[in-house]
XYZ file of C-alpha atoms in Angstrom:
357
model
C 113.896 -184.305 216.101
C 112.615 -183.312 219.735
C 109.854 -180.757 219.482
C 110.055 -177.329 221.152
C 107.741 -176.913 224.227
C 105.055 -174.326 224.832
C 104.363 -172.588 228.135
C 101.126 -172.785 229.952
C 100.146 -171.149 233.350
C 97.359 -172.293 235.622
C 96.258 -170.386 238.844
C 96.040 -172.261 241.941
C 95.316 -171.687 245.683
C 98.003 -173.826 246.976
C 100.333 -172.067 249.491
C 104.031 -172.133 249.486
C 104.337 -173.953 252.877
C 101.851 -176.502 251.658
C 103.709 -177.301 248.498
C 106.943 -177.748 250.150
C 105.515 -179.838 253.079
C 103.682 -182.304 250.858
C 106.284 -182.576 248.110
C 109.449 -182.371 250.000
C 110.294 -186.103 249.946
C 109.379 -186.604 246.356
C 112.221 -187.676 243.969
C 114.276 -184.697 242.924
C 112.451 -182.050 244.953
C 113.650 -178.449 244.968
C 112.334 -175.320 246.515
C 113.934 -171.924 246.003
C 112.462 -169.422 248.439
C 112.968 -165.601 247.964
C 110.647 -164.415 250.763
C 113.609 -163.257 252.811
C 115.242 -161.076 249.971
C 114.486 -157.664 248.603
C 113.666 -156.481 244.978
C 112.860 -158.916 242.365
C 114.762 -161.662 244.211
C 112.285 -161.387 246.985
C 109.209 -161.429 244.810
C 109.102 -165.103 243.757
C 109.554 -168.642 245.113
C 109.712 -171.979 243.069
C 108.818 -175.526 243.969
C 109.433 -178.327 241.563
C 109.738 -182.192 241.817
C 110.479 -185.169 239.477
C 112.885 -183.993 237.100
C 112.813 -185.559 233.648
C 116.654 -185.709 233.429
C 119.203 -185.683 236.277
C 122.948 -184.780 236.563
C 125.004 -185.505 239.595
C 128.601 -185.250 240.385
C 129.715 -187.083 243.617
C 133.088 -188.435 244.715
C 134.596 -188.075 241.268
C 131.867 -189.974 239.475
C 129.597 -188.257 236.893
C 125.966 -189.669 236.756
C 123.692 -188.564 234.054
C 120.085 -190.010 234.010
C 121.365 -192.691 236.366
C 124.208 -193.721 234.071
C 127.912 -193.018 234.496
C 129.820 -191.088 231.889
C 133.465 -190.874 230.883
C 133.259 -187.300 229.770
C 134.942 -184.563 231.906
C 132.672 -182.842 234.251
C 132.569 -179.609 232.220
C 131.673 -181.525 229.053
C 129.061 -183.696 230.603
C 127.389 -180.630 232.191
C 127.361 -178.709 228.960
C 125.762 -181.528 227.226
C 123.270 -181.864 229.944
C 122.298 -178.159 229.634
C 121.732 -178.539 225.952
C 118.256 -179.810 226.888
C 117.341 -176.386 228.063
C 117.073 -175.220 224.368
C 113.759 -177.021 224.201
C 112.111 -174.827 226.743
C 110.359 -171.567 226.359
C 111.877 -168.678 228.252
C 109.619 -166.077 229.946
C 111.534 -163.176 231.458
C 108.661 -162.307 233.723
C 108.900 -165.509 235.555
C 111.693 -166.719 237.862
C 111.571 -169.993 236.096
C 109.758 -171.291 232.982
C 111.267 -174.675 232.373
C 114.831 -175.961 232.331
C 117.644 -176.930 234.604
C 117.649 -176.035 238.411
C 120.396 -177.139 240.735
C 123.495 -176.403 242.726
C 127.379 -176.799 242.744
C 129.432 -177.014 245.906
C 133.214 -176.538 246.454
C 134.406 -179.860 245.232
C 132.051 -179.861 242.324
C 133.281 -176.426 241.174
C 136.971 -177.438 241.493
C 136.171 -180.538 239.345
C 134.461 -178.432 236.711
C 137.437 -176.285 236.589
C 139.709 -179.251 235.892
C 141.130 -179.932 239.279
C 141.432 -183.498 240.384
C 138.686 -184.722 242.939
C 139.643 -184.768 246.594
C 140.356 -188.162 248.043
C 137.625 -190.019 249.701
C 134.069 -190.947 248.471
C 131.076 -188.781 249.316
C 127.534 -190.202 248.467
C 126.219 -186.547 248.785
C 126.393 -184.851 245.318
C 128.819 -182.078 244.945
C 127.064 -180.920 241.806
C 123.348 -181.676 241.083
C 120.889 -180.455 238.498
C 117.487 -181.642 237.328
C 115.579 -180.773 234.203
C 112.074 -179.668 235.275
C 109.129 -179.146 232.938
C 106.565 -178.415 235.706
C 106.716 -176.182 238.650
C 104.822 -174.058 241.311
C 105.583 -170.321 240.934
C 104.578 -168.208 244.044
C 104.368 -164.365 243.481
C 104.687 -162.909 246.894
C 104.204 -159.252 245.688
C 100.826 -159.963 244.257
C 99.983 -162.846 246.632
C 99.253 -165.433 243.771
C 100.513 -168.887 242.816
C 100.538 -170.612 239.534
C 101.492 -174.069 238.123
C 103.712 -173.406 235.320
C 103.926 -176.265 232.640
C 106.255 -176.641 229.575
C 104.569 -179.268 227.362
C 103.900 -180.128 223.766
C 100.309 -179.377 224.006
C 97.798 -177.390 226.106
C 95.903 -180.762 226.941
C 99.008 -182.257 228.260
C 100.032 -179.151 230.410
C 96.523 -179.096 232.016
C 96.509 -182.626 232.750
C 99.953 -182.501 234.525
C 98.930 -179.393 236.412
C 95.725 -180.967 237.740
C 97.586 -184.013 238.829
C 100.102 -181.917 240.883
C 97.486 -179.781 242.422
C 95.573 -182.800 243.444
C 98.485 -184.398 244.998
C 99.038 -181.526 247.334
C 95.355 -181.043 248.022
C 94.587 -184.660 248.911
C 97.590 -184.949 251.251
C 96.767 -185.674 254.955
C 99.396 -185.451 257.811
C 100.363 -188.642 259.628
C 98.114 -189.877 262.443
C 100.753 -189.212 265.228
C 104.199 -188.026 265.726
C 107.176 -190.194 264.928
C 109.383 -191.084 267.940
C 112.870 -189.734 267.684
C 115.736 -190.143 270.024
C 117.910 -186.978 269.947
C 120.915 -188.797 271.229
C 121.332 -185.931 273.872
C 121.445 -183.540 271.059
C 125.033 -182.516 271.493
C 127.962 -182.128 269.047
C 129.256 -185.214 267.860
C 132.562 -183.888 266.111
C 133.963 -181.080 264.248
C 136.338 -181.302 261.290
C 139.022 -180.663 260.529
C 140.114 -181.483 264.161
C 141.737 -178.545 266.035
C 145.361 -179.639 265.519
C 144.885 -180.160 261.690
C 143.156 -176.646 261.345
C 145.931 -174.966 263.242
C 148.318 -176.447 260.917
C 146.215 -175.343 257.886
C 145.933 -171.884 259.213
C 149.662 -171.463 259.670
C 150.548 -172.607 256.131
C 147.801 -170.527 254.696
C 149.040 -167.569 256.574
C 152.625 -168.196 255.157
C 150.971 -168.170 251.465
C 149.062 -164.948 252.312
C 152.107 -163.131 253.781
C 154.279 -164.060 250.729
C 151.635 -162.642 248.544
C 150.961 -165.762 246.557
C 147.340 -165.330 247.871
C 145.549 -162.263 248.841
C 143.392 -164.233 251.146
C 142.248 -167.706 251.683
C 138.897 -169.075 253.318
C 139.214 -171.670 255.883
C 136.127 -173.971 256.659
C 135.117 -176.076 259.401
C 132.267 -178.563 259.824
C 129.938 -179.476 262.811
C 127.870 -182.514 263.054
C 124.916 -182.985 265.401
C 122.085 -185.374 265.661
C 118.938 -184.416 263.524
C 115.687 -186.078 262.902
C 114.732 -186.430 259.254
C 111.562 -184.364 259.883
C 113.507 -181.301 260.827
C 114.701 -180.695 257.235
C 111.522 -179.204 256.100
C 110.775 -177.670 259.550
C 114.246 -175.824 259.492
C 113.706 -174.709 255.942
C 110.225 -173.223 256.500
C 110.892 -171.695 259.836
C 114.246 -170.136 259.338
C 114.351 -166.729 257.603
C 117.243 -164.251 256.825
C 116.683 -160.773 255.496
C 118.129 -160.096 252.241
C 118.923 -163.666 251.307
C 117.523 -166.359 248.951
C 117.192 -169.888 250.424
C 116.908 -173.111 248.581
C 116.107 -176.708 249.722
C 117.250 -179.723 247.663
C 116.518 -183.305 248.423
C 118.576 -186.327 247.383
C 117.867 -189.804 248.470
C 116.647 -188.818 251.953
C 119.419 -186.234 252.338
C 118.554 -182.468 252.473
C 120.663 -179.492 251.464
C 119.486 -176.122 252.789
C 121.531 -173.351 251.114
C 121.484 -169.661 251.916
C 122.673 -167.161 249.330
C 125.154 -164.168 249.945
C 124.652 -161.028 248.018
C 126.624 -162.066 245.023
C 124.720 -163.179 241.850
C 125.719 -164.318 238.383
C 123.366 -163.649 235.522
C 124.180 -164.416 232.038
C 122.561 -164.486 228.528
C 123.231 -166.638 225.491
C 123.237 -170.234 224.481
C 123.630 -173.065 226.828
C 127.546 -173.075 226.031
C 127.833 -169.516 227.021
C 125.770 -170.050 230.206
C 127.860 -173.232 231.130
C 131.166 -171.172 230.608
C 129.957 -168.372 232.918
C 128.746 -170.781 235.375
C 131.992 -172.560 235.617
C 134.181 -169.546 235.475
C 132.523 -167.667 238.377
C 131.689 -170.455 241.072
C 132.673 -170.846 243.724
C 133.295 -167.189 244.264
C 136.713 -166.003 245.335
C 135.116 -164.761 248.572
C 134.578 -168.332 249.622
C 137.786 -169.995 248.631
C 140.359 -167.454 248.357
C 142.054 -165.184 245.671
C 143.507 -165.558 243.112
C 141.159 -168.291 242.603
C 143.451 -170.906 241.022
C 146.114 -170.344 243.550
C 143.681 -170.840 246.337
C 142.544 -174.136 244.805
C 146.142 -175.188 244.395
C 146.766 -174.511 248.149
C 143.669 -176.257 249.394
C 144.164 -179.384 247.310
C 147.751 -179.516 248.415
C 146.947 -179.313 252.028
C 143.484 -180.949 252.251
C 143.446 -184.614 251.560
C 139.681 -185.259 252.086
C 136.597 -183.645 250.833
C 135.465 -180.300 252.144
C 132.086 -181.789 252.255
C 129.533 -179.068 251.099
C 130.616 -175.509 251.077
C 130.643 -172.531 248.805
C 129.533 -172.650 245.179
C 126.197 -171.520 244.151
C 122.409 -172.487 243.287
C 120.166 -171.468 240.597
C 118.801 -172.310 237.146
C 119.668 -172.543 233.386
C 116.972 -171.705 230.900
C 116.938 -171.155 227.233
C 119.291 -168.281 226.542
C 119.627 -167.325 230.259
C 121.102 -168.555 233.482
C 120.792 -167.127 237.004
C 122.713 -168.266 240.189
C 123.124 -167.161 243.653
C 126.362 -167.535 245.674
C 126.232 -169.931 248.528
C 127.014 -168.197 251.722
C 125.903 -170.907 254.342
C 125.036 -174.658 253.946
C 123.176 -176.842 256.162
C 123.074 -180.782 255.169
C 120.903 -183.243 256.644
C 121.785 -186.869 256.186
C 122.016 -190.221 257.951
C 120.480 -188.765 261.143
C 122.883 -186.054 261.365
C 122.926 -182.181 260.691
C 125.984 -180.846 259.305
C 126.504 -177.130 259.530
C 129.588 -175.146 258.123
C 131.304 -172.060 258.959
C 134.577 -170.433 258.040
C 136.888 -167.434 258.254
C 138.737 -165.224 255.703
C 142.499 -165.380 256.541
C 144.479 -162.368 255.341
C 148.074 -160.923 256.002
C 146.800 -159.065 259.130
C 145.093 -162.236 260.558
C 146.522 -164.157 263.514
C 146.557 -167.735 262.437
C 146.883 -169.055 266.037
C 143.282 -167.687 266.569
C 141.725 -169.253 263.616
C 141.012 -172.532 265.258
C 138.205 -171.192 267.180
C 135.912 -171.102 264.111
C 132.939 -173.234 264.886
Protein backbone atom coordinates (compact mmCIF):
# COMPACT_ATOMS: atom_id res chain seq x y z
CA UNK A 1 0.00 0.00 0.00
CA UNK A 2 1.37 3.44 -0.97
CA UNK A 3 2.01 5.54 2.15
CA UNK A 4 0.28 8.84 2.76
CA UNK A 5 2.62 11.82 2.52
CA UNK A 6 3.19 14.56 5.10
CA UNK A 7 3.64 18.25 4.40
CA UNK A 8 6.72 20.38 5.13
CA UNK A 9 7.38 24.09 4.47
CA UNK A 10 10.83 25.66 4.19
CA UNK A 11 11.31 29.46 3.97
CA UNK A 12 13.42 30.75 1.08
CA UNK A 13 14.55 34.09 -0.31
CA UNK A 14 13.99 33.01 -3.93
CA UNK A 15 11.98 35.60 -5.91
CA UNK A 16 9.06 34.63 -8.17
CA UNK A 17 10.69 36.02 -11.32
CA UNK A 18 13.91 34.12 -10.55
CA UNK A 19 12.11 30.83 -10.05
CA UNK A 20 10.23 31.23 -13.35
CA UNK A 21 13.29 32.34 -15.33
CA UNK A 22 15.52 29.51 -14.14
CA UNK A 23 13.03 26.63 -14.12
CA UNK A 24 10.81 27.53 -17.09
CA UNK A 25 12.36 25.03 -19.47
CA UNK A 26 12.51 22.13 -17.01
CA UNK A 27 10.25 19.16 -17.79
CA UNK A 28 6.67 19.68 -16.69
CA UNK A 29 7.17 23.31 -15.66
CA UNK A 30 4.11 25.20 -14.45
CA UNK A 31 3.62 28.65 -12.90
CA UNK A 32 0.31 30.09 -11.71
CA UNK A 33 0.64 33.82 -11.06
CA UNK A 34 -1.99 35.61 -9.01
CA UNK A 35 -0.27 38.99 -8.80
CA UNK A 36 -2.80 40.66 -11.09
CA UNK A 37 -5.88 39.41 -9.23
CA UNK A 38 -7.68 40.68 -6.16
CA UNK A 39 -8.53 39.02 -2.85
CA UNK A 40 -7.25 35.54 -2.09
CA UNK A 41 -6.67 34.82 -5.80
CA UNK A 42 -4.15 37.66 -5.87
CA UNK A 43 -2.30 36.68 -2.74
CA UNK A 44 -0.40 33.62 -3.96
CA UNK A 45 1.67 32.37 -6.87
CA UNK A 46 2.93 28.81 -7.39
CA UNK A 47 5.89 27.46 -9.38
CA UNK A 48 6.65 23.76 -9.88
CA UNK A 49 8.53 21.41 -12.20
CA UNK A 50 9.31 17.73 -12.73
CA UNK A 51 5.96 16.05 -12.01
CA UNK A 52 6.11 12.50 -10.69
CA UNK A 53 3.23 11.49 -12.97
CA UNK A 54 1.76 12.99 -16.14
CA UNK A 55 -1.51 12.92 -18.08
CA UNK A 56 -1.93 14.28 -21.61
CA UNK A 57 -4.68 14.26 -24.18
CA UNK A 58 -3.69 15.33 -27.70
CA UNK A 59 -5.19 14.59 -31.08
CA UNK A 60 -7.50 11.93 -29.63
CA UNK A 61 -4.63 10.06 -27.93
CA UNK A 62 -4.51 9.62 -24.14
CA UNK A 63 -1.00 9.32 -22.67
CA UNK A 64 -0.52 8.58 -18.97
CA UNK A 65 3.06 8.52 -17.66
CA UNK A 66 4.30 8.23 -21.23
CA UNK A 67 2.11 5.25 -22.12
CA UNK A 68 -1.10 5.21 -24.19
CA UNK A 69 -4.32 3.95 -22.66
CA UNK A 70 -7.55 2.61 -24.16
CA UNK A 71 -9.72 4.07 -21.40
CA UNK A 72 -12.11 6.87 -22.24
CA UNK A 73 -10.70 10.34 -21.52
CA UNK A 74 -12.99 10.76 -18.51
CA UNK A 75 -12.08 7.35 -17.07
CA UNK A 76 -8.36 7.90 -17.58
CA UNK A 77 -8.43 11.33 -15.95
CA UNK A 78 -10.46 10.10 -12.97
CA UNK A 79 -7.96 7.29 -12.42
CA UNK A 80 -5.09 9.75 -12.68
CA UNK A 81 -6.67 12.02 -10.06
CA UNK A 82 -6.82 9.09 -7.61
CA UNK A 83 -3.17 9.80 -6.84
CA UNK A 84 -4.17 13.07 -5.16
CA UNK A 85 -5.63 11.10 -2.22
CA UNK A 86 -2.05 10.50 -0.98
CA UNK A 87 -1.32 14.18 -0.53
CA UNK A 88 -2.04 16.34 2.52
CA UNK A 89 -4.40 19.26 2.08
CA UNK A 90 -3.75 22.63 3.66
CA UNK A 91 -6.60 25.12 3.17
CA UNK A 92 -4.22 27.99 3.99
CA UNK A 93 -2.06 27.29 0.92
CA UNK A 94 -2.94 27.69 -2.77
CA UNK A 95 -1.41 24.26 -3.39
CA UNK A 96 -0.06 21.62 -1.03
CA UNK A 97 0.60 18.74 -3.42
CA UNK A 98 -1.48 16.98 -6.06
CA UNK A 99 -2.41 17.69 -9.67
CA UNK A 100 -1.95 20.94 -11.59
CA UNK A 101 -2.99 21.34 -15.21
CA UNK A 102 -5.25 22.72 -17.88
CA UNK A 103 -7.92 21.66 -20.33
CA UNK A 104 -8.69 23.34 -23.65
CA UNK A 105 -11.79 23.31 -25.83
CA UNK A 106 -11.05 20.03 -27.61
CA UNK A 107 -9.96 18.38 -24.38
CA UNK A 108 -13.17 19.37 -22.63
CA UNK A 109 -15.23 18.12 -25.56
CA UNK A 110 -13.47 14.74 -25.41
CA UNK A 111 -14.01 14.51 -21.64
CA UNK A 112 -17.73 15.08 -22.22
CA UNK A 113 -17.87 12.20 -24.71
CA UNK A 114 -17.67 14.02 -28.06
CA UNK A 115 -15.55 12.57 -30.84
CA UNK A 116 -12.21 14.35 -31.31
CA UNK A 117 -11.98 16.83 -34.18
CA UNK A 118 -10.17 15.64 -37.29
CA UNK A 119 -6.49 16.36 -37.59
CA UNK A 120 -3.58 15.70 -35.24
CA UNK A 121 -2.23 18.25 -32.81
CA UNK A 122 1.05 17.63 -31.05
CA UNK A 123 0.12 20.21 -28.41
CA UNK A 124 -1.91 18.76 -25.55
CA UNK A 125 -5.57 19.69 -25.34
CA UNK A 126 -5.53 18.52 -21.73
CA UNK A 127 -2.44 18.23 -19.54
CA UNK A 128 -1.93 17.48 -15.84
CA UNK A 129 1.03 16.66 -13.66
CA UNK A 130 1.26 15.29 -10.11
CA UNK A 131 3.59 17.58 -8.14
CA UNK A 132 5.01 16.89 -4.69
CA UNK A 133 7.31 19.96 -4.52
CA UNK A 134 6.51 23.60 -5.30
CA UNK A 135 7.50 27.18 -4.62
CA UNK A 136 4.66 29.10 -2.97
CA UNK A 137 4.89 32.90 -2.99
CA UNK A 138 2.74 34.88 -0.56
CA UNK A 139 2.50 38.39 -2.05
CA UNK A 140 0.47 39.75 0.88
CA UNK A 141 3.21 38.94 3.37
CA UNK A 142 6.13 39.22 0.94
CA UNK A 143 7.39 35.72 1.75
CA UNK A 144 8.31 32.60 -0.19
CA UNK A 145 8.39 28.94 0.80
CA UNK A 146 9.26 25.60 -0.71
CA UNK A 147 6.36 23.26 0.05
CA UNK A 148 7.18 19.54 -0.07
CA UNK A 149 4.94 16.51 0.36
CA UNK A 150 7.20 13.60 1.30
CA UNK A 151 7.33 10.43 3.38
CA UNK A 152 9.80 11.94 5.88
CA UNK A 153 11.11 15.30 7.05
CA UNK A 154 14.62 14.34 5.91
CA UNK A 155 13.45 13.57 2.36
CA UNK A 156 11.48 16.81 2.24
CA UNK A 157 14.38 18.95 3.44
CA UNK A 158 16.80 17.37 0.99
CA UNK A 159 14.42 17.95 -1.92
CA UNK A 160 13.93 21.59 -0.91
CA UNK A 161 17.68 22.23 -0.66
CA UNK A 162 18.32 20.75 -4.12
CA UNK A 163 15.60 22.91 -5.70
CA UNK A 164 16.80 26.07 -3.94
CA UNK A 165 20.39 25.44 -4.99
CA UNK A 166 19.31 24.90 -8.61
CA UNK A 167 17.83 28.39 -8.75
CA UNK A 168 20.60 30.12 -6.78
CA UNK A 169 23.43 28.60 -8.81
CA UNK A 170 21.99 29.53 -12.21
CA UNK A 171 23.85 32.10 -14.28
CA UNK A 172 22.46 33.82 -17.41
CA UNK A 173 23.97 32.92 -20.80
CA UNK A 174 27.13 34.81 -21.76
CA UNK A 175 25.54 36.61 -24.72
CA UNK A 176 22.23 37.08 -26.49
CA UNK A 177 21.11 34.44 -28.94
CA UNK A 178 20.58 35.58 -32.50
CA UNK A 179 17.02 35.61 -33.73
CA UNK A 180 15.59 36.51 -37.12
CA UNK A 181 12.09 37.88 -36.54
CA UNK A 182 11.15 37.08 -40.15
CA UNK A 183 9.87 40.63 -40.51
CA UNK A 184 7.65 40.03 -37.47
CA UNK A 185 4.40 40.17 -39.37
CA UNK A 186 1.29 38.06 -39.48
CA UNK A 187 1.72 34.70 -41.17
CA UNK A 188 -1.90 33.58 -41.29
CA UNK A 189 -5.27 33.70 -39.62
CA UNK A 190 -7.56 30.70 -39.44
CA UNK A 191 -10.27 29.92 -40.18
CA UNK A 192 -9.79 31.99 -43.34
CA UNK A 193 -12.22 34.83 -44.00
CA UNK A 194 -14.59 32.91 -46.30
CA UNK A 195 -14.82 29.96 -43.92
CA UNK A 196 -15.45 32.23 -40.96
CA UNK A 197 -18.18 34.11 -42.84
CA UNK A 198 -19.97 30.86 -43.63
CA UNK A 199 -19.62 29.66 -40.06
CA UNK A 200 -21.03 32.94 -38.71
CA UNK A 201 -24.01 32.77 -41.09
CA UNK A 202 -24.89 29.20 -40.10
CA UNK A 203 -24.38 29.96 -36.42
CA UNK A 204 -26.69 32.96 -36.65
CA UNK A 205 -29.38 30.75 -38.18
CA UNK A 206 -29.15 28.38 -35.20
CA UNK A 207 -29.38 31.30 -32.79
CA UNK A 208 -32.32 32.91 -34.59
CA UNK A 209 -34.20 29.61 -34.53
CA UNK A 210 -33.54 29.45 -30.76
CA UNK A 211 -31.64 26.15 -31.00
CA UNK A 212 -28.87 28.16 -29.34
CA UNK A 213 -29.06 31.26 -27.19
CA UNK A 214 -25.57 32.28 -28.33
CA UNK A 215 -22.42 30.72 -29.79
CA UNK A 216 -18.80 31.78 -29.47
CA UNK A 217 -16.76 31.90 -32.68
CA UNK A 218 -12.97 31.82 -32.49
CA UNK A 219 -10.17 32.92 -34.77
CA UNK A 220 -6.44 32.27 -34.40
CA UNK A 221 -3.52 34.39 -35.59
CA UNK A 222 0.07 33.18 -35.97
CA UNK A 223 3.16 35.38 -35.95
CA UNK A 224 6.90 34.63 -35.67
CA UNK A 225 8.20 34.39 -32.10
CA UNK A 226 11.52 33.71 -30.41
CA UNK A 227 11.44 30.86 -27.88
CA UNK A 228 13.00 33.23 -25.33
CA UNK A 229 9.90 35.43 -25.51
CA UNK A 230 7.74 32.83 -23.76
CA UNK A 231 9.05 33.65 -20.29
CA UNK A 232 9.46 37.36 -21.05
CA UNK A 233 5.86 37.63 -22.20
CA UNK A 234 4.62 35.84 -19.09
CA UNK A 235 6.62 37.94 -16.63
CA UNK A 236 6.10 41.31 -18.29
CA UNK A 237 2.40 41.18 -19.05
CA UNK A 238 -0.14 41.85 -16.34
CA UNK A 239 -3.91 42.21 -16.34
CA UNK A 240 -5.82 43.61 -13.43
CA UNK A 241 -8.21 41.14 -11.88
CA UNK A 242 -6.89 38.04 -13.63
CA UNK A 243 -4.85 34.99 -12.72
CA UNK A 244 -2.28 33.92 -15.31
CA UNK A 245 -0.58 30.58 -15.86
CA UNK A 246 2.42 29.33 -17.84
CA UNK A 247 2.67 25.67 -18.79
CA UNK A 248 5.58 24.19 -20.74
CA UNK A 249 5.55 21.07 -22.91
CA UNK A 250 8.49 19.91 -25.05
CA UNK A 251 9.62 23.44 -25.85
CA UNK A 252 6.12 24.80 -26.35
CA UNK A 253 4.63 27.31 -23.94
CA UNK A 254 1.01 27.95 -22.99
CA UNK A 255 0.19 31.31 -21.39
CA UNK A 256 -3.40 31.25 -20.12
CA UNK A 257 -5.27 34.17 -18.62
CA UNK A 258 -8.35 33.67 -16.49
CA UNK A 259 -11.74 35.26 -16.73
CA UNK A 260 -13.85 36.05 -13.71
CA UNK A 261 -15.39 32.60 -13.51
CA UNK A 262 -14.00 30.00 -11.14
CA UNK A 263 -14.97 26.47 -10.15
CA UNK A 264 -14.29 25.21 -6.66
CA UNK A 265 -15.50 21.84 -5.45
CA UNK A 266 -14.95 19.69 -2.38
CA UNK A 267 -15.15 15.92 -2.05
CA UNK A 268 -13.16 12.90 -3.19
CA UNK A 269 -11.33 12.74 -6.51
CA UNK A 270 -14.38 11.28 -8.30
CA UNK A 271 -16.58 14.21 -7.23
CA UNK A 272 -13.91 16.71 -8.22
CA UNK A 273 -13.52 15.06 -11.62
CA UNK A 274 -17.27 15.11 -12.24
CA UNK A 275 -17.46 18.79 -11.28
CA UNK A 276 -14.50 19.62 -13.49
CA UNK A 277 -15.81 17.78 -16.56
CA UNK A 278 -19.31 19.15 -16.14
CA UNK A 279 -18.37 22.81 -16.04
CA UNK A 280 -15.50 23.31 -18.51
CA UNK A 281 -15.26 24.87 -20.90
CA UNK A 282 -17.80 27.42 -19.72
CA UNK A 283 -20.84 28.29 -21.76
CA UNK A 284 -19.49 31.82 -22.20
CA UNK A 285 -16.66 30.46 -24.35
CA UNK A 286 -18.49 27.89 -26.47
CA UNK A 287 -22.19 28.70 -26.59
CA UNK A 288 -25.38 27.80 -24.81
CA UNK A 289 -26.99 25.40 -24.24
CA UNK A 290 -23.57 23.78 -23.97
CA UNK A 291 -24.25 20.40 -25.60
CA UNK A 292 -26.10 22.01 -28.53
CA UNK A 293 -23.21 24.42 -29.01
CA UNK A 294 -20.80 21.47 -29.15
CA UNK A 295 -23.06 19.78 -31.68
CA UNK A 296 -23.04 22.86 -33.92
CA UNK A 297 -19.28 23.36 -33.71
CA UNK A 298 -18.42 19.71 -34.35
CA UNK A 299 -20.82 19.62 -37.30
CA UNK A 300 -19.34 22.74 -38.90
CA UNK A 301 -15.65 22.59 -37.95
CA UNK A 302 -13.58 19.79 -39.41
CA UNK A 303 -10.27 20.68 -37.76
CA UNK A 304 -9.03 21.42 -34.28
CA UNK A 305 -9.91 24.70 -32.64
CA UNK A 306 -6.30 24.61 -31.47
CA UNK A 307 -6.26 25.91 -27.92
CA UNK A 308 -9.08 28.03 -26.61
CA UNK A 309 -11.49 28.08 -23.70
CA UNK A 310 -11.44 25.55 -20.91
CA UNK A 311 -9.73 26.18 -17.62
CA UNK A 312 -6.63 25.70 -15.48
CA UNK A 313 -6.05 24.93 -11.84
CA UNK A 314 -5.38 22.12 -9.40
CA UNK A 315 -6.90 19.01 -7.85
CA UNK A 316 -5.86 18.17 -4.31
CA UNK A 317 -7.02 15.73 -1.67
CA UNK A 318 -10.71 16.49 -1.25
CA UNK A 319 -10.73 19.75 -3.22
CA UNK A 320 -10.31 21.26 -6.66
CA UNK A 321 -10.02 24.85 -7.85
CA UNK A 322 -10.11 25.97 -11.49
CA UNK A 323 -10.18 29.27 -13.34
CA UNK A 324 -11.95 29.80 -16.66
CA UNK A 325 -9.52 30.56 -19.49
CA UNK A 326 -10.40 33.85 -21.12
CA UNK A 327 -7.35 34.32 -23.33
CA UNK A 328 -4.66 31.97 -24.61
CA UNK A 329 -1.24 32.62 -26.10
CA UNK A 330 0.70 29.63 -27.44
CA UNK A 331 4.41 29.60 -28.33
CA UNK A 332 5.52 26.63 -30.44
CA UNK A 333 7.77 25.88 -33.43
CA UNK A 334 8.96 29.49 -33.77
CA UNK A 335 5.44 30.88 -33.79
CA UNK A 336 3.19 32.70 -31.37
CA UNK A 337 -0.49 31.83 -31.71
CA UNK A 338 -3.00 34.21 -30.18
CA UNK A 339 -6.74 33.67 -30.08
CA UNK A 340 -9.75 35.95 -30.07
CA UNK A 341 -13.45 35.49 -30.49
CA UNK A 342 -16.90 36.96 -30.52
CA UNK A 343 -20.22 35.99 -28.96
CA UNK A 344 -22.88 35.73 -31.65
CA UNK A 345 -26.46 36.39 -30.54
CA UNK A 346 -29.77 36.90 -32.34
CA UNK A 347 -29.14 40.65 -32.51
CA UNK A 348 -25.67 40.23 -34.08
CA UNK A 349 -24.90 40.89 -37.72
CA UNK A 350 -23.15 37.74 -39.02
CA UNK A 351 -21.71 39.69 -41.97
CA UNK A 352 -19.53 41.66 -39.54
CA UNK A 353 -18.23 38.72 -37.52
CA UNK A 354 -15.38 38.00 -39.94
CA UNK A 355 -13.53 41.07 -38.67
CA UNK A 356 -12.54 39.42 -35.36
CA UNK A 357 -8.78 39.22 -35.22
